[in-house]
Amino acid sequence: MSGTLEVRVEAMMYEDDVRAGVRVVGNIFPVGGRGDTHRQVLIPVGSDVPAASFPVQPGRYLVEATLPSGVVLCDEVDVGEGLRTEVRLQALDSPHETHSWQYVVGNVESGTTYRSPATIPVPNSTGSRSFGRLRDRAADASLESAARPARVRWLLDGSPHGPALDRLGPLHGAEEVDQWLGTALQVSAQQEIDQPSASDGTSPLYRFTSAVHPAGGQFGRQFLTVESQGDAYLVTLPSPWLDTQHTESVVEVLVNGRQSPTGSAVSVTVRDPSLGAGLAYLAGGALSKAQAVFSDAQRMLHDKVTNHLAAAAGAYVLVGTDLAPERREWDAWLDNLRQWFPQMSDGSILCGIRRLRLAQTQADVDDARDALLEGCDRGLPAYTLGISWLVEALSEFPDDPPCVARLDQVRRLSWRVDLREPFVVLRLTGDHT
Amino acid sequence: MADPHGLVHLEPAASPGTHALVIGTGRYAHLLGGDTPSQRSDGMKQLSSPPISARAFATWLIDEYHHTTKPLASVALLLSETAPAPFDNAKAGTSSEVLEASIANVTAAVTAWRQRADSSPDNRLVFYFCGHGISEGEDMSLLASDFNPDDENPLNQALDFSKLRHGLRKCAASEQLFFIDACRASSDVLISQSGATFAGQVPLLPGMRPLDLPRLLSVPYYATLAGDLSHARPGSVSLFTQALLRGLRGAGSDDPEGDWRVTTSRLQEAIDHFLKQPVFAGKVAGVQVPVVGELPVFDVHELTAAPIVPVYVGCAPPEVNATAEFVCRQAGSERFRRAVADVDSDDPQAEWAVDLEFGEYEFAATLAAGEVRTKRLTVRPSYRRISLAAGP
């Protein structure tokens, strides 16, 4: 006869859309070598979520859950024969209840750190662009903008493909940014988001759904511009995002005014109970954990019509974790993602990477090359991983002039991209050429 | 005289095997405090920990690294230090002069290392660098000891790390690990301002992996601590390297098949964990350690003894830590003790951090008023945090 472990992580998530919580990856180990082991299991996180049940032989167990932030929660319990033992791990140290989701996925520090008066070390190089933000504002009037609250605008129209990967010229100030938006994105209308959904004066949170802010077409790319701390950003908005129950998830954008100069100024996450944590694991390169969350990645890729962005995320997980040398059933769906959603270059990039890894002939290599170039020509990917993978893959063609030219463009683009974020956040301002 | 390619350890019979190149650059002649400092050092100065850190990693490789199918085959070590000293290889019983980490020596060592690793697709490459570095987006330059800001092209004395990884794609070795502890105290616009096409020397041209070689599994680990406070403890092993070594010694291990192994993914978790602990990383605690791109999972190291696990012991509320005496016992015998006199005066409420072998322990806290709190539990990777609360 066995017992049962009932495991959950408590977090301050009380809003209606997150009542189902979010799933993170954990492990269950027997103490003393006797008992059942459960690795890479999914554990619910929330305020009052149903626990996940795991049958185990009676004995003592160590239960751990790894949040996407990297924090590992653990506890040790005894399980009696035929009994249910509850394990409640705690992730309650969010700086604010409203920021709990951001805390769990690692976009904001724990409350203890957030409220600490300790200063954050900064690079001591006068040439560092990070250091530049902390220069004496009295010495440079343009930096007065750093003292203003964040400004967020939703781009209501514009190219459905997003900006091309051409070289970004140096943009200084809001006027030049707006000019660039008009030419590079054909944007003519922007909606100012006057009030954040929640704010403590330092790190405002903005929440988006199509009910609040109508999407500009079902499959077109959505973007925000965010001005904060003297910089302007083009922010990928993965909206509308339908979860596995075909319910629209809230897209949450955190403008982190307290973040250290080496932290993320703008973070985007999706409050999808099934996949939200998986996106954060994906951003951190922890693809094996993302795979556990995207346990049904194949079905997501197959079901791309409902949510092509989620399908692309699932595809990154599949392509990144599959080590087999032969094609899989889902390779055909990868081709469909590329063909059916041309406004999202990720499909082409994924096909190119996949073909390159499985290549056995020159024809395979040529197909890969063509897919990668197509990905470049389709504009900014939705996922940051697409940029990293483009650099990796294009560098395999050093004697191919079009690939060399595109590689140069993507490298320069990467200088402006926050590589820690799952969705592309592009810094528009600055002197990078 | 130093080996022209920096070799300090060689086991010719190990094939397939693991071939390591370890570089620690702390003395920079043309930076602040150097023999001929440039006026444009841009805040970059001498570093004490990189050569110490590199020595520690090289010593770990020789003395402790263990992999059944890819045993250690070679270690090349290049250093730049204020007081050059030989490298003592206890396992081989040798004492070797160490090659200077100038750009010429680094590029020669890279080429030779690549050739050694090219003998079999079952080989493994390990690259370790500790010193000044510059990164912008996907570009990264590692600065050699003769880096000179006054040069017409300062990055002539740097190694283009991104292109190094791309060039190693053509090397037969199908598992490649990179540990980059590059202090970001430098100007991070130097790459874009240097013409944007040049980020350092490229000893191995990028290209395509030959179609007849197995798929490449390449994993880079980066320390992204800001400023030279990433080496906050002068004269000591750097924080990132300490985290790396503690991860390799047990915090990054798991036993899915009964024996303890450090995997790429668990190692990342362990490094991330250490760099988030204030008691370990001090003021720089909380900065992430991203692994760029992806993280294929494979075994890095097989432990030959029980894993060493970091344990943090404290009381609830934490104010009590300042006057508590902590004891750790195993099978009734005292293993470690933290007396009240040993409390950190800079942070009296800090938890007691202790490294323990995997196993079962009893922890006790004796408070000022005589109250004793105890808890028994198992210590296993990646770490344990124990909070001793008052009884009901």
Short mmCIF file of C-alpha atoms in Angstrom, two decimals, chain B residues 70-256:
data_model
loop_
_atom_site.label_atom_id
_atom_site.label_comp_id
_atom_site.label_asym_id
_atom_site.label_seq_id
_atom_site.Cartn_x
_atom_site.Cartn_y
_atom_site.Cartn_z
CA LYS B 70 36.17 11.09 -21.41
CA PRO B 71 38.96 11.13 -18.81
CA LEU B 72 41.26 14.10 -18.54
CA ALA B 73 43.73 14.03 -21.41
CA SER B 74 45.43 17.43 -21.31
CA VAL B 75 45.45 20.75 -19.51
CA ALA B 76 47.02 23.88 -20.94
CA LEU B 77 47.39 26.81 -18.55
CA LEU B 78 48.24 30.41 -19.38
CA LEU B 79 48.50 33.05 -16.69
CA SER B 80 49.35 36.66 -16.27
CA GLU B 81 50.15 37.43 -12.64
CA THR B 82 52.01 39.97 -10.62
CA ALA B 83 54.43 37.43 -9.20
CA PRO B 84 54.76 34.60 -11.72
CA ALA B 85 55.19 31.23 -10.10
CA PRO B 86 55.41 27.66 -11.38
CA PHE B 87 52.34 25.45 -11.52
CA ASP B 88 52.67 22.45 -9.23
CA ASN B 89 51.04 19.33 -10.60
CA ALA B 90 50.77 17.03 -7.59
CA LYS B 91 49.36 14.17 -9.63
CA ALA B 92 52.24 14.13 -12.11
CA GLY B 93 54.81 15.26 -9.56
CA THR B 94 55.93 18.12 -11.78
CA SER B 95 56.42 21.83 -11.41
CA SER B 96 55.98 23.73 -14.67
CA GLU B 97 56.81 27.24 -15.67
CA VAL B 98 53.60 28.86 -16.84
CA LEU B 99 53.16 30.54 -20.21
CA GLU B 100 52.27 34.23 -20.19
CA ALA B 101 48.69 34.95 -21.32
CA SER B 102 49.67 37.35 -24.10
CA ILE B 103 47.55 37.32 -27.24
CA ALA B 104 50.26 35.58 -29.26
CA ASN B 105 50.54 32.80 -26.71
CA VAL B 106 46.77 32.54 -26.33
CA THR B 107 46.18 32.14 -30.05
CA ALA B 108 48.98 29.57 -30.33
CA ALA B 109 47.60 27.67 -27.36
CA VAL B 110 44.09 27.72 -28.83
CA THR B 111 45.34 26.25 -32.10
CA ALA B 112 47.29 23.50 -30.37
CA TRP B 113 44.42 22.71 -28.01
CA ARG B 114 42.04 22.43 -30.90
CA GLN B 115 44.40 20.04 -32.66
CA ARG B 116 44.63 17.80 -29.59
CA ALA B 117 40.85 17.68 -29.30
CA ASP B 118 40.38 16.99 -32.99
CA SER B 119 41.58 13.39 -32.67
CA SER B 120 38.13 11.95 -31.92
CA PRO B 121 34.48 13.01 -32.03
CA ASP B 122 34.17 11.45 -28.58
CA ASN B 123 36.56 13.99 -27.13
CA ARG B 124 35.44 16.85 -24.93
CA LEU B 125 36.73 20.42 -24.95
CA VAL B 126 36.83 22.60 -21.86
CA PHE B 127 37.68 26.30 -22.11
CA TYR B 128 38.05 28.52 -19.06
CA PHE B 129 38.84 32.22 -19.00
CA CYS B 130 39.07 34.62 -16.09
CA GLY B 131 40.07 38.25 -16.61
CA HIS B 132 38.85 41.43 -18.24
CA GLY B 133 36.24 41.10 -20.94
CA ILE B 134 33.88 43.13 -23.08
CA SER B 135 30.49 42.02 -24.28
CA GLU B 136 27.85 43.54 -26.50
CA GLY B 137 24.89 41.39 -27.43
CA GLU B 138 26.18 38.18 -28.97
CA ASP B 139 29.74 39.54 -29.24
CA MET B 140 32.34 38.99 -26.56
CA SER B 141 36.03 39.88 -26.42
CA LEU B 142 38.40 38.37 -23.87
CA LEU B 143 41.33 40.64 -23.13
CA ALA B 144 44.85 39.18 -23.15
CA SER B 145 47.58 40.44 -20.85
CA ASP B 146 49.05 42.78 -23.47
CA PHE B 147 45.75 44.53 -24.17
CA ASN B 148 46.64 48.12 -24.92
CA PRO B 149 44.00 50.85 -25.15
CA ASP B 150 46.51 53.06 -26.95
CA ASP B 151 46.87 50.61 -29.81
CA GLU B 152 45.41 51.72 -33.14
CA ASN B 153 43.04 48.82 -32.69
CA PRO B 154 42.89 47.92 -29.01
CA LEU B 155 41.09 44.67 -29.68
CA ASN B 156 44.16 43.36 -31.48
CA GLN B 157 45.14 41.99 -28.09
CA ALA B 158 41.79 40.37 -27.42
CA LEU B 159 40.29 37.03 -28.32
CA ASP B 160 36.95 37.07 -30.15
CA PHE B 161 35.14 34.53 -28.02
CA SER B 162 32.02 34.27 -30.18
CA LYS B 163 34.08 33.45 -33.24
CA LEU B 164 36.17 31.05 -31.18
CA ARG B 165 33.05 29.03 -30.41
CA HIS B 166 31.99 29.21 -34.03
CA GLY B 167 35.42 28.08 -35.16
CA LEU B 168 35.40 25.18 -32.74
CA ARG B 169 32.32 23.93 -34.49
CA LYS B 170 34.69 22.34 -36.99
CA CYS B 171 36.59 20.52 -34.27
CA ALA B 172 35.71 16.84 -33.99
CA ALA B 173 35.13 17.00 -30.22
CA SER B 174 31.36 16.83 -29.92
CA GLU B 175 31.01 18.08 -26.33
CA GLN B 176 32.33 21.57 -25.64
CA LEU B 177 32.11 23.44 -22.35
CA PHE B 178 33.01 27.08 -21.84
CA PHE B 179 33.39 28.89 -18.53
CA ILE B 180 33.77 32.63 -18.97
CA ASP B 181 34.45 34.71 -15.90
CA ALA B 182 35.05 37.96 -17.75
CA CYS B 183 34.97 41.02 -15.54
CA ARG B 184 32.78 43.67 -17.11
CA ALA B 185 34.60 46.67 -15.77
CA SER B 186 35.55 47.73 -19.27
CA SER B 187 33.94 49.92 -21.82
CA ASP B 188 31.18 47.87 -23.32
CA VAL B 189 30.94 49.99 -26.44
CA LEU B 190 34.46 49.20 -27.60
CA ILE B 191 33.31 46.53 -30.05
CA SER B 192 30.81 48.73 -31.82
CA GLN B 193 33.17 51.68 -31.78
CA SER B 194 36.02 49.60 -33.18
CA GLY B 195 34.39 49.35 -36.58
CA ALA B 196 31.85 46.83 -35.41
CA THR B 197 33.28 44.00 -37.51
CA PHE B 198 36.25 43.23 -35.28
CA ALA B 199 35.93 41.88 -31.77
CA GLY B 200 39.37 40.38 -31.34
CA GLN B 201 41.73 37.81 -32.81
CA VAL B 202 40.22 34.82 -34.55
CA PRO B 203 42.65 31.87 -34.42
CA LEU B 204 40.02 29.47 -35.76
CA LEU B 205 37.88 30.62 -38.65
CA PRO B 206 34.13 30.05 -38.21
CA GLY B 207 32.49 27.61 -40.53
CA MET B 208 30.20 24.69 -40.85
CA ARG B 209 30.54 21.55 -38.85
CA PRO B 210 31.47 18.73 -41.23
CA LEU B 211 28.43 16.64 -42.07
CA ASP B 212 30.11 13.40 -41.08
CA LEU B 213 30.69 14.51 -37.46
CA PRO B 214 28.15 13.93 -34.67
CA ARG B 215 26.01 16.81 -33.56
CA LEU B 216 27.83 19.36 -31.46
CA LEU B 217 26.73 19.94 -27.87
CA SER B 218 28.15 23.31 -26.86
CA VAL B 219 27.41 24.94 -23.51
CA PRO B 220 28.77 28.32 -22.40
CA TYR B 221 28.53 29.49 -18.80
CA TYR B 222 29.02 33.20 -18.19
CA ALA B 223 29.50 35.30 -15.14
CA THR B 224 27.76 38.59 -15.67
CA LEU B 225 28.69 40.38 -12.52
CA ALA B 226 29.01 44.10 -13.05
CA GLY B 227 32.27 45.89 -12.56
CA ASP B 228 35.37 44.58 -10.93
CA LEU B 229 33.37 43.77 -7.87
CA SER B 230 32.87 40.41 -9.54
CA HIS B 231 36.27 39.74 -8.01
CA ALA B 232 35.26 41.32 -4.79
CA ARG B 233 37.70 39.39 -2.65
CA PRO B 234 41.18 40.44 -3.68
CA GLY B 235 43.70 37.66 -3.60
CA SER B 236 41.02 34.98 -3.64
CA VAL B 237 39.30 32.77 -6.15
CA SER B 238 36.57 34.75 -7.94
CA LEU B 239 32.96 34.37 -6.92
CA PHE B 240 31.96 32.74 -10.19
CA THR B 241 34.83 30.24 -10.03
CA GLN B 242 34.04 29.45 -6.41
CA ALA B 243 30.44 28.82 -7.41
CA LEU B 244 31.62 26.68 -10.32
CA LEU B 245 33.95 24.58 -8.17
CA ARG B 246 31.36 24.09 -5.45
CA GLY B 247 28.87 23.10 -8.09
CA LEU B 248 31.31 20.57 -9.50
CA ARG B 249 32.07 19.19 -6.05
CA GLY B 250 28.49 18.36 -5.36
CA ALA B 251 25.96 21.18 -5.40
CA GLY B 252 25.40 20.60 -9.12
CA SER B 253 25.00 16.84 -8.89
CA ASP B 254 22.15 14.37 -8.98
CA ASP B 255 21.90 10.58 -8.75
CA PRO B 256 19.29 9.44 -11.28
#
